[in-house]
C-alpha positions as CSV (number, residue, x, y, z in Angstrom):
1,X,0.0,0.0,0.0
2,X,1.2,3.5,-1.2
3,X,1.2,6.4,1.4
4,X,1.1,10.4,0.0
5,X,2.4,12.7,2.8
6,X,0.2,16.1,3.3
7,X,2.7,17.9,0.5
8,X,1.9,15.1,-2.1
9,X,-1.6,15.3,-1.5
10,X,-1.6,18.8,-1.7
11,X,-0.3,18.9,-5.1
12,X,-2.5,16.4,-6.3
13,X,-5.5,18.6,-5.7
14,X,-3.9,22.0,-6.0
15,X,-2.4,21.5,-9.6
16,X,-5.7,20.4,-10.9
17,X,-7.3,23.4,-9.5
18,X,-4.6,25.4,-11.2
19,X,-4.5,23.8,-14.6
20,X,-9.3,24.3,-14.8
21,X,-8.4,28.0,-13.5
22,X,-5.9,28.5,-16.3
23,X,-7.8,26.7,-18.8
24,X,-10.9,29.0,-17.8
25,X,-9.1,32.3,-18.4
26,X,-7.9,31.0,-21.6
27,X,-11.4,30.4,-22.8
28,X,-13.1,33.4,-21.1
29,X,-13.0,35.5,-23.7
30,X,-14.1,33.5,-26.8
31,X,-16.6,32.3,-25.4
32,X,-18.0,35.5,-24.2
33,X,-17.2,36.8,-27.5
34,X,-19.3,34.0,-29.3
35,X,-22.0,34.6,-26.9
36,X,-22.0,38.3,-27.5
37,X,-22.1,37.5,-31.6
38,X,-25.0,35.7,-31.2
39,X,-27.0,37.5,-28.5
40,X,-25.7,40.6,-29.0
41,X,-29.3,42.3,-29.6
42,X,-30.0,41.1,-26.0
43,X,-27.5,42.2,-24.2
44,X,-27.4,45.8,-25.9
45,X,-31.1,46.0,-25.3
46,X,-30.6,45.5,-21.2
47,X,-28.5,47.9,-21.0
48,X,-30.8,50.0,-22.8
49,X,-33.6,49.1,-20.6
50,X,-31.1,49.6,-17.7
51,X,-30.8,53.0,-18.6
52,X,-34.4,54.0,-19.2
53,X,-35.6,52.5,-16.3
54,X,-32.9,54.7,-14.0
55,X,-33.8,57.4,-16.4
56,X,-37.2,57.0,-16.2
57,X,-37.7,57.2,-19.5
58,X,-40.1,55.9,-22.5
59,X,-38.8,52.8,-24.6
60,X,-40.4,50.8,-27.7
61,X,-38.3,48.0,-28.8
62,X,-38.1,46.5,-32.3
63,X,-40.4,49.9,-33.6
64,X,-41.0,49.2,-37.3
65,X,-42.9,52.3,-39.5
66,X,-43.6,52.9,-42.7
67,X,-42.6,55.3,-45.6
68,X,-42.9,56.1,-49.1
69,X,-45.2,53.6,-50.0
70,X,-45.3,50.8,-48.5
71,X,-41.3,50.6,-47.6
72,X,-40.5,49.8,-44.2
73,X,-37.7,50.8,-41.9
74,X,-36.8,49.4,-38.5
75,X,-35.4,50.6,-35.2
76,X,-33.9,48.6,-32.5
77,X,-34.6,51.0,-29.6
78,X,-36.4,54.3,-29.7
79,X,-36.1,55.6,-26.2
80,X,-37.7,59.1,-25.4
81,X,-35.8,60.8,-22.6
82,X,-36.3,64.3,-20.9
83,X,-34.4,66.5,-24.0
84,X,-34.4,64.1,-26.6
85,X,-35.6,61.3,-28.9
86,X,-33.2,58.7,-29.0
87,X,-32.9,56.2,-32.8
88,X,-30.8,53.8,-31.4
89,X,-29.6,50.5,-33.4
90,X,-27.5,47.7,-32.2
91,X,-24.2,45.9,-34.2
92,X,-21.9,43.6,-33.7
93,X,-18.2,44.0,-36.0
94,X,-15.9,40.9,-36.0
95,X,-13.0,43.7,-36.3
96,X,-12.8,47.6,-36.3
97,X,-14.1,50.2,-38.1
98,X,-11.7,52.9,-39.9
99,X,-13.5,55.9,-41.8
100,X,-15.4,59.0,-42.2
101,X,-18.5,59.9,-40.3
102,X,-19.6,61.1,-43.9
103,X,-19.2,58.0,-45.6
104,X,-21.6,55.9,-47.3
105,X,-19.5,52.6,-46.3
106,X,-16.7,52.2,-43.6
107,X,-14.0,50.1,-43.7
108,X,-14.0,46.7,-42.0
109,X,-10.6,45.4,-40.7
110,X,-10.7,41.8,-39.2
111,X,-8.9,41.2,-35.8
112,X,-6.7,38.1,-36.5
113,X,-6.1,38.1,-40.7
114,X,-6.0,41.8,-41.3
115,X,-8.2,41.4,-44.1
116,X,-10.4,44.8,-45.4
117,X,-13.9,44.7,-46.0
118,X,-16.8,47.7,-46.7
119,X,-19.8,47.8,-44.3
120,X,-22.7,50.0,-44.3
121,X,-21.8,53.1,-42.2
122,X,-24.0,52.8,-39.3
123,X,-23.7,56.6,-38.9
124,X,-24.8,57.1,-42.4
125,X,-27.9,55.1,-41.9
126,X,-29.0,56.4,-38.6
127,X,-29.3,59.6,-40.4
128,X,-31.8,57.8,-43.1
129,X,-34.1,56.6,-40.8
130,X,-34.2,59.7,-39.0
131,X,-35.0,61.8,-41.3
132,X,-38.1,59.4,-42.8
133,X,-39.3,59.0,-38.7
134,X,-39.2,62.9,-39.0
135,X,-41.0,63.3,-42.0
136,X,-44.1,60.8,-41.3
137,X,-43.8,62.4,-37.3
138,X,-43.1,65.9,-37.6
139,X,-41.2,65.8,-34.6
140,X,-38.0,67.8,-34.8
141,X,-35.2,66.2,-36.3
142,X,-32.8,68.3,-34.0
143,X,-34.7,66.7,-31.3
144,X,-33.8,63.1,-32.1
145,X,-30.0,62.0,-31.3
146,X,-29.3,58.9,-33.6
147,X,-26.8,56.3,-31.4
148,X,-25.2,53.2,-33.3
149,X,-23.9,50.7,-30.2
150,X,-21.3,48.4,-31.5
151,X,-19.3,45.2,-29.6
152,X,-17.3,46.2,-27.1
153,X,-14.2,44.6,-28.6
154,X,-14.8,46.5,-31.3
155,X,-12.4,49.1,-32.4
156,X,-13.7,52.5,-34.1
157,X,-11.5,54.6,-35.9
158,X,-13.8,56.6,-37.4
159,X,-14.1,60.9,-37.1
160,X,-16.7,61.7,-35.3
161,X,-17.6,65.5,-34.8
162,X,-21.1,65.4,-34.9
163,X,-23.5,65.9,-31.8
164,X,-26.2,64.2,-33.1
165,X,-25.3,61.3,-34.3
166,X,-22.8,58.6,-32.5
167,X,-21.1,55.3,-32.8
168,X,-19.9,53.9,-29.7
169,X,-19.4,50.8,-27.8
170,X,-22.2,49.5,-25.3
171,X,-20.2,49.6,-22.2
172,X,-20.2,53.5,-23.2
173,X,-24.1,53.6,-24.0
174,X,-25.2,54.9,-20.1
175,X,-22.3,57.5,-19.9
176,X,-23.3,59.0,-23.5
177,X,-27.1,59.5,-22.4
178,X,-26.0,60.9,-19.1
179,X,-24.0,63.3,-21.3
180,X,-26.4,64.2,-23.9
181,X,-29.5,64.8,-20.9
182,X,-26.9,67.1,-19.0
183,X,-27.3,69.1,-22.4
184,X,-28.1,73.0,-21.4
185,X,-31.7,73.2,-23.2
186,X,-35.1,73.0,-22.0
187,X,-36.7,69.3,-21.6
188,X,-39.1,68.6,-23.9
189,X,-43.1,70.0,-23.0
190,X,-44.3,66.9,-20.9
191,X,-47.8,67.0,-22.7
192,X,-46.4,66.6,-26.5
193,X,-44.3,64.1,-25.4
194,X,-46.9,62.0,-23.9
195,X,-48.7,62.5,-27.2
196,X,-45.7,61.9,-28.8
197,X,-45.5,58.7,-27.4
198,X,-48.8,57.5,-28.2
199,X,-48.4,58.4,-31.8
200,X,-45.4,56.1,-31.9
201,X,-46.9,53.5,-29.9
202,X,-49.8,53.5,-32.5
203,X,-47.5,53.7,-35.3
204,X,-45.6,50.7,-34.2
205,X,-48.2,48.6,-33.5
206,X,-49.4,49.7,-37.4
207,X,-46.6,49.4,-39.2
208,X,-46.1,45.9,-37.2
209,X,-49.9,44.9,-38.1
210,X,-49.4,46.1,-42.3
211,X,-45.8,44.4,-42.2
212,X,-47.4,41.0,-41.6
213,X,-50.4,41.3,-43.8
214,X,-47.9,42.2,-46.4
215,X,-46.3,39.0,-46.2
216,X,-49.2,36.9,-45.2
């Protein structure tokens, strides 16, 4: 019969411990990172919700609405806060994003081969869709701030002067509001934006209820 002393035994269940902790670290990050790919939309929209509910704010999710006939846009998150209306839509970049806030199309650089791609400026076509919610709204286009959250691993190199329209990672979402609401102008008149509200309620819920008719 073989007898370990306390040292042996010791490092017979401290080195496994070691090696699974090791291990873990090593995989922390991909895996988070494949989680984040694939439920990205979730976790962007908590933290949005996070933030409207300490805000105490107004938030419709998925809002879909529909312009020049029949076409159809979609918003992730339009969240109505104190000063402004806030278009915000949700990304996620497998690299970082190098380019002009003006641009039609940014450039996509991938993280481990380097290689370039073009992607849709996010930028670009936040200011689209705000200008067809303004137009079938009337609400103020200087009143709505369009925000494009990207991965947090995600790089941007892109010039950004602009006080309307942003491109930021999510951990940077809650600062940015707190920001923007700190703005020196009046809050919005609390009766139109209770009827603002409704009208976008009821416009969701239309261009939801057309959308599926449509492709019944």
């Amino acid at each position: 019969m073989i007898y370990l002393d306390t040292l042996q035994i010791a490092f017979i269940i401290i080195v496994p411990i070691i090696v699974i902790f090791i291990v873990g670290i090593l995989l922390y990050r991909p895996v988070l990172r494949k989680i984040e790919k694939h439920k990205f939309k979730d976790i962007y929209g908590s933290k949005v919700y996070k933030v409207t509910l300490y805000g105490d704010y107004f938030l419709i999710n998925d809002f879909l609405f529909a312009y020049e006939d029949n076409k159809y846009a979609r918003i992730d998150h339009v969240m109505c806060g104190e000063k402004y209306f806030y278009i915000i839509n949700d990304y996620y970049f497998k690299g970082s994003l190098v380019g002009q806030e003006s641009d039609k199309s940014l450039i996509l650089v991938e993280n481990k081969s380097g290689r370039r791609s073009y992607v849709d400026n996010p930028l670009y076509d936040s200011q689209l869709v705000i200008k067809r919610l303004s137009m079938i709204t009337n609400i103020d286009p200087s009143l709505m701030i369009g925000i494009s959250i990207v991965n947090d691993d995600c790089a941007i190199s892109v010039d950004q002067t602009s006080k309307q329209y942003y491109l930021i990672q999510s951990n940077k979402f809650a600062k940015l509001i707190k920001a923007i609401e700190s703005r020196d102008i009046p809050d919005i008149n609390q009766d139109e934006l209770q009827k603002v509200i409704k009208d976008l309620d009821r416009m969701n819920k239309k261009g939801k209820s057309r959308h599926a008719k449509r492709n019944f």
